[in-house]
Coordinates of C-alpha atoms in Angstrom, one line a residue:
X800 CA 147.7 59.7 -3.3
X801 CA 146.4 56.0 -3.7
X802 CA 144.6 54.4 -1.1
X803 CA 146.1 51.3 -0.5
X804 CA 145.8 48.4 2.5
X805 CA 142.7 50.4 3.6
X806 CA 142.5 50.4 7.5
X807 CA 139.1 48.8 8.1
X808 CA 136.2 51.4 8.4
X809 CA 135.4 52.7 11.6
X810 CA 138.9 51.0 12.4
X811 CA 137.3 48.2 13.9
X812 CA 134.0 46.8 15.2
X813 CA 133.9 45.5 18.9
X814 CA 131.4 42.8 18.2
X815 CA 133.1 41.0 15.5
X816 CA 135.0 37.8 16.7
X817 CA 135.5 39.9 20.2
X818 CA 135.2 38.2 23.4
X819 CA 134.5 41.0 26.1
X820 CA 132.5 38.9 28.3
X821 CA 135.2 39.4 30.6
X822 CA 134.4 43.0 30.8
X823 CA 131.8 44.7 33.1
X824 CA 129.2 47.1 32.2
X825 CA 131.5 50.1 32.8
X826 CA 134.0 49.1 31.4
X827 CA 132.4 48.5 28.1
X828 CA 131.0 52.0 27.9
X829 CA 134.7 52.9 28.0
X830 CA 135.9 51.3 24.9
X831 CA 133.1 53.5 23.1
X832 CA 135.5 56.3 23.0
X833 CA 138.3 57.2 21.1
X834 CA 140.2 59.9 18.9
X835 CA 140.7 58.8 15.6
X836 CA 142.7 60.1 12.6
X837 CA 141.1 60.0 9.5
X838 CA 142.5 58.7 6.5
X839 CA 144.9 57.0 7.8
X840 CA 144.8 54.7 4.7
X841 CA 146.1 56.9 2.0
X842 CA 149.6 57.4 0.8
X843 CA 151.2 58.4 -2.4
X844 CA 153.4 55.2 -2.3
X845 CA 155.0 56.6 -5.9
X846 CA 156.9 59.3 -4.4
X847 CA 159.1 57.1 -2.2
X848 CA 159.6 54.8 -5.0
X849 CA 157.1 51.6 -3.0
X850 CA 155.6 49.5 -5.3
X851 CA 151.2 49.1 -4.6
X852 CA 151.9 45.8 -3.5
X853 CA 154.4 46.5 -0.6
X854 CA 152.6 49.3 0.1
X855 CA 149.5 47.8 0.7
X856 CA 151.3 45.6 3.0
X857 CA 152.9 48.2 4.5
X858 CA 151.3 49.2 8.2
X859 CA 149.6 52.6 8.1
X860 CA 151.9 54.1 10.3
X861 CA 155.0 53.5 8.2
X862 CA 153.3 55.6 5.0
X863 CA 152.4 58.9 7.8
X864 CA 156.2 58.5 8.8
X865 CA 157.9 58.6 5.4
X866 CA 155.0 61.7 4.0
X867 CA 155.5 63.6 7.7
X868 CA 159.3 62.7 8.1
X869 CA 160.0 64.1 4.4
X870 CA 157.4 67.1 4.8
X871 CA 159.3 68.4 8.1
X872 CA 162.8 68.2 6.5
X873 CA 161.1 69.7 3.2
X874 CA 160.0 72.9 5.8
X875 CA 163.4 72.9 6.7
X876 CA 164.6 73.9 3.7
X877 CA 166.0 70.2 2.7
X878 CA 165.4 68.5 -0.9
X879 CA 165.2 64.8 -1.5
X880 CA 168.8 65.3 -4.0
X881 CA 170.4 66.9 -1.0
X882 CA 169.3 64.4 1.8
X883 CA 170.8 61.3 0.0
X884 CA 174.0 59.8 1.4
X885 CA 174.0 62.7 4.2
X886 CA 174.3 62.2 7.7
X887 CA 171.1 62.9 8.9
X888 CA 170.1 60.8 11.6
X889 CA 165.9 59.4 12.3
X890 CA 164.5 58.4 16.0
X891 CA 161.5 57.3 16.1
X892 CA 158.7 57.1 18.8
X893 CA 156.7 54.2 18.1
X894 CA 155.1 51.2 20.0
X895 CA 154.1 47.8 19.3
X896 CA 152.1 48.1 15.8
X897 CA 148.5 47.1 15.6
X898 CA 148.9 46.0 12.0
X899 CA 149.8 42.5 11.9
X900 CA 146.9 41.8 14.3
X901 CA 144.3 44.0 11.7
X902 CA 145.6 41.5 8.8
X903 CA 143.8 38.5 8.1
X904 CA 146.3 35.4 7.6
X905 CA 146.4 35.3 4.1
X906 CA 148.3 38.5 4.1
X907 CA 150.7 37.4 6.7
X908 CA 152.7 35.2 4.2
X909 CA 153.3 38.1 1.8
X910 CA 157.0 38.6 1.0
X911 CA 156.4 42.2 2.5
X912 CA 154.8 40.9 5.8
X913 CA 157.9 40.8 7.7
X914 CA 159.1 44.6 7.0
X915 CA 155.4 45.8 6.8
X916 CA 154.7 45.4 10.5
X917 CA 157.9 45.6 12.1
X918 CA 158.7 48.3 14.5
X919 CA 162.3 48.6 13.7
X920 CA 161.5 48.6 9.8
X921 CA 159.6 51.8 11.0
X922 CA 162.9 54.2 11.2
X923 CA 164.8 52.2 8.8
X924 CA 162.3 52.8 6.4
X925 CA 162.4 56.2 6.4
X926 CA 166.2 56.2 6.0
X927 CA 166.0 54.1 3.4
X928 CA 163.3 56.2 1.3
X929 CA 165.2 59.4 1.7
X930 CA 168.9 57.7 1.4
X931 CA 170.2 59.3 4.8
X932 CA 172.7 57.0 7.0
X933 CA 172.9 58.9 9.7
X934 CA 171.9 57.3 13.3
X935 CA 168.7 55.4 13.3
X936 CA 166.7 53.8 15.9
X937 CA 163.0 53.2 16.8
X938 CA 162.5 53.4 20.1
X939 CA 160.0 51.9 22.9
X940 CA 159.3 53.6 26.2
X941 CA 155.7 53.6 26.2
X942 CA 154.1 56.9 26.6
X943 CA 157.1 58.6 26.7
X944 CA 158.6 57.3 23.4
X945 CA 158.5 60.4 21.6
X946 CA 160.7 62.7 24.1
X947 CA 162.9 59.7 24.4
X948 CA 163.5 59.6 20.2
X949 CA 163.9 63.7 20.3
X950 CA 166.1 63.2 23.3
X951 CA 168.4 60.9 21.4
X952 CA 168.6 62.5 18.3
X953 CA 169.3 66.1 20.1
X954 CA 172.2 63.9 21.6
X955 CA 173.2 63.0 18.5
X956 CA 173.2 65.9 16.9
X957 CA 175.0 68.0 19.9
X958 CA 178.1 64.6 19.6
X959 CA 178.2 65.4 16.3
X960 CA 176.8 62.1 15.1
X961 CA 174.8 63.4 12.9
X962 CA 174.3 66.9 11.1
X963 CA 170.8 67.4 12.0
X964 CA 167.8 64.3 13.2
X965 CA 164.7 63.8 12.3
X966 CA 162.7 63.3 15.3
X967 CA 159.1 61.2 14.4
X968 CA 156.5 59.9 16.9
X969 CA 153.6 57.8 16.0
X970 CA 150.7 56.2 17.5
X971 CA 147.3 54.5 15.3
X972 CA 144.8 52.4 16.9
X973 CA 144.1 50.1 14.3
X974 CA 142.4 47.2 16.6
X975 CA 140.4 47.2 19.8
X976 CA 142.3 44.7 21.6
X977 CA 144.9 47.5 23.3
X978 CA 141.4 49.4 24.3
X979 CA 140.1 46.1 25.9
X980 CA 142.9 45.9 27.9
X981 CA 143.4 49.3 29.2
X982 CA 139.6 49.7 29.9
X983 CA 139.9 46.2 32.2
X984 CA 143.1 47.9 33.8
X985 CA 140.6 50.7 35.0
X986 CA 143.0 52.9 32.7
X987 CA 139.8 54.7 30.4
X988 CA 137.3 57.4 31.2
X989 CA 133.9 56.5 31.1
X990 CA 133.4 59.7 29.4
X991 CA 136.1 59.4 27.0
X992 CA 137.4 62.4 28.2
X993 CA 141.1 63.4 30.2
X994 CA 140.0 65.9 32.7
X995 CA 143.4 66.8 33.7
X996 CA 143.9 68.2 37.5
X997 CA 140.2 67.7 38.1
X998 CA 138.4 66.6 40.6
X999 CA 136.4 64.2 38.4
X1000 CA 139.0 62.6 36.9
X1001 CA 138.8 58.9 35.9
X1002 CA 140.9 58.5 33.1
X1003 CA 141.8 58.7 30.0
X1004 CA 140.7 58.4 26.4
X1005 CA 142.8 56.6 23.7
X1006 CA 143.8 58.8 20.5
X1007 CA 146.1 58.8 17.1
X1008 CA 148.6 60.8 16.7
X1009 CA 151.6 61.4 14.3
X1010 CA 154.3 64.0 14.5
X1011 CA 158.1 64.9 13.0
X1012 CA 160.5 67.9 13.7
X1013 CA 164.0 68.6 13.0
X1014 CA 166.4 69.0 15.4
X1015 CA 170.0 71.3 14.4
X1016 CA 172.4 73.4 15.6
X1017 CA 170.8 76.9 16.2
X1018 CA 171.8 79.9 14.3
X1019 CA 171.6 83.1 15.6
X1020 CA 168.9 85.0 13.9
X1021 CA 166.8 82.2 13.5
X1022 CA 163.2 82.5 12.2
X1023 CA 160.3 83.5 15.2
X1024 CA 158.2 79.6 14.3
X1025 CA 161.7 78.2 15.6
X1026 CA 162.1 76.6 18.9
X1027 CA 165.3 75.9 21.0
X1028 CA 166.0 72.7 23.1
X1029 CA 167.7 74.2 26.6
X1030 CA 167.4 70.7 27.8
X1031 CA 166.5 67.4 28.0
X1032 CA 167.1 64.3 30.5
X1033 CA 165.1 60.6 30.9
X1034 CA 164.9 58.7 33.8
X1035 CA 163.8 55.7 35.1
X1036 CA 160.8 55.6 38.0
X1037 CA 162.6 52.7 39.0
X1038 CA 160.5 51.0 42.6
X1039 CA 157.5 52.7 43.2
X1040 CA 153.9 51.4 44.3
X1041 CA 154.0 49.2 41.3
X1042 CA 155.5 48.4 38.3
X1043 CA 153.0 50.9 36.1
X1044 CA 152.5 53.4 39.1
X1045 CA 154.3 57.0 39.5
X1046 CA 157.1 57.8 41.7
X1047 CA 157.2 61.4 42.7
X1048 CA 160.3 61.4 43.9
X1049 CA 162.3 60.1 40.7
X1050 CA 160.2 63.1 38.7
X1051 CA 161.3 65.8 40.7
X1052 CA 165.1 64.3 40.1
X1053 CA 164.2 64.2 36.6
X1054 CA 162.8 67.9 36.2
X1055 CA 165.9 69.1 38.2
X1056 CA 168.5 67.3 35.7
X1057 CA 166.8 68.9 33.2
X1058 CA 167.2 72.7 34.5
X1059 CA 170.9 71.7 35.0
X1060 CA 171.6 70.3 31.6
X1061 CA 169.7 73.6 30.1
X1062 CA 171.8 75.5 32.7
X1063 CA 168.4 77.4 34.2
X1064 CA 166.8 77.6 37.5
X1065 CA 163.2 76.8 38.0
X1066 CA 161.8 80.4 38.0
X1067 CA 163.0 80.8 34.9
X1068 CA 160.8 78.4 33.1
X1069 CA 157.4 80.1 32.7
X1070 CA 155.3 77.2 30.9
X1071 CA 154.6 73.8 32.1
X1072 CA 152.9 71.0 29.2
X1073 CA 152.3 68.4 31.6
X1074 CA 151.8 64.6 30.9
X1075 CA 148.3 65.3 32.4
X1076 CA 146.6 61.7 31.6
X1077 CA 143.5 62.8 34.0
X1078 CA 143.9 60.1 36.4
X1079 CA 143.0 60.1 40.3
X1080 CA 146.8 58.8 41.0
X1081 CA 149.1 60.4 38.2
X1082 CA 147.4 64.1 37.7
X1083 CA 148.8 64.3 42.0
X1084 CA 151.9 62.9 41.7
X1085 CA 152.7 65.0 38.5
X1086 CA 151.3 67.6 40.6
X1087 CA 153.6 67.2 43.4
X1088 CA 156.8 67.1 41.4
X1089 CA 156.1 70.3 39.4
X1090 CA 155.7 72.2 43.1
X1091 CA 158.1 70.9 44.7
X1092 CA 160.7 72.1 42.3
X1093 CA 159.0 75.6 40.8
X1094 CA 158.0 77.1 43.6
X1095 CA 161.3 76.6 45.6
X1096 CA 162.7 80.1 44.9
X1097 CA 160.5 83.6 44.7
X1098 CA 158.9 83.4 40.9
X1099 CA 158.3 86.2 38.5
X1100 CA 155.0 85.3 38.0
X1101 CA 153.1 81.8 38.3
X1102 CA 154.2 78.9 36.8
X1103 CA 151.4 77.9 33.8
X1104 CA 150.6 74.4 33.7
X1105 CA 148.0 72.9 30.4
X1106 CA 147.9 70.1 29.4
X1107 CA 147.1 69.1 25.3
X1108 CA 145.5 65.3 26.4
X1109 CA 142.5 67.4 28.2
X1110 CA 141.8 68.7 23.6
X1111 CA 142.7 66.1 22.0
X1112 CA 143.0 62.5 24.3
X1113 CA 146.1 60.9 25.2
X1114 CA 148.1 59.9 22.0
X1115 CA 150.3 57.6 23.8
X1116 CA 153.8 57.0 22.4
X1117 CA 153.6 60.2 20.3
X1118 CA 151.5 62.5 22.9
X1119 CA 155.5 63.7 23.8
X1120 CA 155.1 64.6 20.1
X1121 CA 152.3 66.5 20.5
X1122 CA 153.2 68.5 23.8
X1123 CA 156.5 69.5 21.6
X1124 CA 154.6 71.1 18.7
X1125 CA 151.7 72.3 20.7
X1126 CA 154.2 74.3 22.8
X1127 CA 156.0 75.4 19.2
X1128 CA 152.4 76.5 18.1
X1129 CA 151.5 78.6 21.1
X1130 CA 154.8 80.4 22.2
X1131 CA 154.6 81.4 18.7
X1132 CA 151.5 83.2 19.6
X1133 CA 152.3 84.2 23.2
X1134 CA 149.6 82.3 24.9
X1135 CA 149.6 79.5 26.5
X1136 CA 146.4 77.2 26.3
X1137 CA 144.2 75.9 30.1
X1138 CA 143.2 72.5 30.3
X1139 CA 139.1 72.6 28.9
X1140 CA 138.2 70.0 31.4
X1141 CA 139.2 71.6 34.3
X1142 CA 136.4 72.7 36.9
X1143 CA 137.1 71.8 39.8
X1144 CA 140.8 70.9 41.3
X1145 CA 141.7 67.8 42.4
X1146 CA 141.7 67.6 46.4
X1147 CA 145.2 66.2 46.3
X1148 CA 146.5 68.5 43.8
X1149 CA 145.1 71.1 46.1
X1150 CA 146.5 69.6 49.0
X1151 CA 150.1 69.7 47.2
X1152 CA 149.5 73.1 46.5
X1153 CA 149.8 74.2 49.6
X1154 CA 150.5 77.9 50.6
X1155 CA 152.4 78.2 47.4
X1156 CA 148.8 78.0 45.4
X1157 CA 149.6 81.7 43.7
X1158 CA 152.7 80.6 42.3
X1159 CA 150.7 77.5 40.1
X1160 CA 148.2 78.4 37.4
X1161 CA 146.1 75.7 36.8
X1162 CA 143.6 78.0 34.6
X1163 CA 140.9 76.2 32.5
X1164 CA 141.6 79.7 30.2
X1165 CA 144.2 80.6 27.9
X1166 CA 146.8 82.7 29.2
X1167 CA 149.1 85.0 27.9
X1168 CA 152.8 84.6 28.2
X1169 CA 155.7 87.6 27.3
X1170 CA 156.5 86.6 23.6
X1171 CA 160.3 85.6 23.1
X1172 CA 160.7 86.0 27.0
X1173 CA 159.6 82.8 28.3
X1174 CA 160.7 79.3 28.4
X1175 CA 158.2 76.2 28.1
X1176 CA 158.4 72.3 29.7
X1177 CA 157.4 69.2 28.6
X1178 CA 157.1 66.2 30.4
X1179 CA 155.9 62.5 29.1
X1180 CA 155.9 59.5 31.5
X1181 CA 155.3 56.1 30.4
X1182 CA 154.1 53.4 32.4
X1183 CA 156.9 51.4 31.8
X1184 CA 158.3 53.9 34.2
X1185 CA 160.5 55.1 31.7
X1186 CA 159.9 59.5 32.3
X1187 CA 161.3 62.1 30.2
X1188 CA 161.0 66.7 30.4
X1189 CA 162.4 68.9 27.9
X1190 CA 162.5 73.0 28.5
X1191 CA 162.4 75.1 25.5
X1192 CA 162.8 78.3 24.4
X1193 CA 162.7 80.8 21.3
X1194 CA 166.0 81.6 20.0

């Protein structure tokens, strides 16, 4: 495709018109850290019928969402001449965009600034490109913004809104200034690194990421790469310690309306992909909640907990995204993935462990899981306090 509005290389460079005296030494040594996509700036603009100018005005995230968004329905079995004027509905996981700040002011008074950058713009564009007038929203809830979008359009699709939603998360760090902050928050690792569970972890490391699914009625006979949504539920932390910290409490409500709505019991879920951000106050409480409701009956076997930010950083408003489709990927091959940075468990998680500690499998190893037999979890919290599970299946 044609590389246009190029993402500047490197994505940006911290000394250039920067102030981070404000920073200390640590903190700096955070910000050098980050997982990155590559390419971000390319996009066949003539397939969606954009012209090189809007496109080039067009934030980067906008061109992954229409090229993902039509691949996914495209797997589905969906063609371009079939999608137009159906009732396919988009939600979209997205927060604020980084573009308008990477732009210098010339480009600001384009007549394509005001759509390029706009968050909204983001779902209606990809309605718009593929002719679909189904429900669309784009939605904000922080790091839970993707389970929140897939959340809605399964809603949708189970009112009968909408004959089948495209579900989209994305996330592109295009300018340091959302780094800055989160590493003078005390937010980043030092190491760049989320050591989920452990005992040496300090928090997190910033990354891209950029997903889409489908979401529709379930056939029986369904192919083996195909996933079922039991459940889903969000919920609000509401007070807690602060605004940005965890409430244990208002998790374990939200795991349990889950297993209702998919009309299981806790021992039935086998697989646990945890928001897992590697942080000395979160990895606990997360911790605590996934106890306190799995291991409150006799269990099978234990209850496997991994976590995909430990691989691949925390992605942020699509890492919901990325728990979805890395739980797709391994049930397909009956194992479940460890956390890599796991070597020592957190003496709080141990604590909340308890005497049920054989009924948790915090394993820094893969694990193999009965094919077709078990169920999975995802969980995203945001630090808006806005939380969100999901439990899936095969069909």
């Amino acid at each position: 495709g044609d590389a246009l509005g190029a993402v500047p290389s490197a994505r940006w460079l911290l000394d250039r018109d920067m102030d981070v005296s404000v920073l200390s030494a640590t903190q700096l040594r955070c910000v050098r850290h980050g997982g990155f996509l590559a390419f971000a700036e390319h996009f066949d603009c003539r397939m969606f019928g954009i012209s090189p100018a809007e496109a080039s005005a067009m934030d980067p995230q906008q061109r992954l969402l229409a090229e993902l968004g039509y691949t996914a329905l495209h797997a589905s079995a969906q063609r371009r001449t079939t999608l137009m004027s159906g009732d396919d509905g988009v939600f979209l996981g997205i927060e604020r965009p980084d573009w308008a700040l990477a732009q210098p002011p010339s480009a600001r008074s384009s007549v394509y600034a005001v759509t390029g950058d706009n968050v909204s713009v983001a779902a209606g564009r990809i309605s718009f490109v593929l002719g679909v007038q189904g429900p669309c929203a784009s939605i904000d809830t922080a790091c839970a913004s993707a389970l929140v979008a897939m959340h809605g359009g399964s809603s949708a699709v189970r009112g009968g809104e909408c004959g089948r939603a495209l579900s989209l998360a994305v996330s592109l760090k295009l300018v340091p200034h959302g780094t800055l902050a989160t590493a003078a928050a005390g937010m980043l690792s030092i190491d760049g690194r989320c050591k989920t569970l452990d005992a040496r972890a300090n928090g997190y490391a910033r990354s891209d990421g950029v997903g889409a699914l489908v979401l529709r009625p379930c056939d029986d006979g369904e192919g083996a790469a195909l996933l079922v949504l039991g459940g889903s539920a969000v919920r609000q932390d509401g007070r807690s310690a602060s605004l940005t910290a965890p409430n244990g409490s208002a998790q374990r409500t939200l795991l349990l309306a889950t297993l209702g709505r998919a009309a299981l019991v806790a021992s039935e879920v086998g697989c646990a992909e945890a928001h897992g951000t590697g942080t000395a106050l979160g990895d606990p409480t997360e911790a605590g909640a996934l106890v306190a409701v799995h291991t409150r009956d006799e269990r099978p076997a234990p209850l496997v907990v991994g976590a995909a930010k430990g691989s691949v950083g925390h992605n942020e408003a699509a890492s919901g995204q990325v728990g979805l489709l890395k739980v797709q990927r391994l049930m397909a091959e009956a194992v479940m993935v460890g956390n890599p940075q796991l070597r020592t468990l957190n003496p709080l998680v141990v604590e909340r462990l308890g005497s049920v500690s054989s009924r948790v499998l915090l394993s820094a190893h893969g694990t193999s899981v009965p094919r077709h037999t078990v169920r999975s979890s995802v969980s995203s919290f945001g630090y808006s306090g806005t939380i969100a599970h999901a439990v899936l299946a095969f069909p």
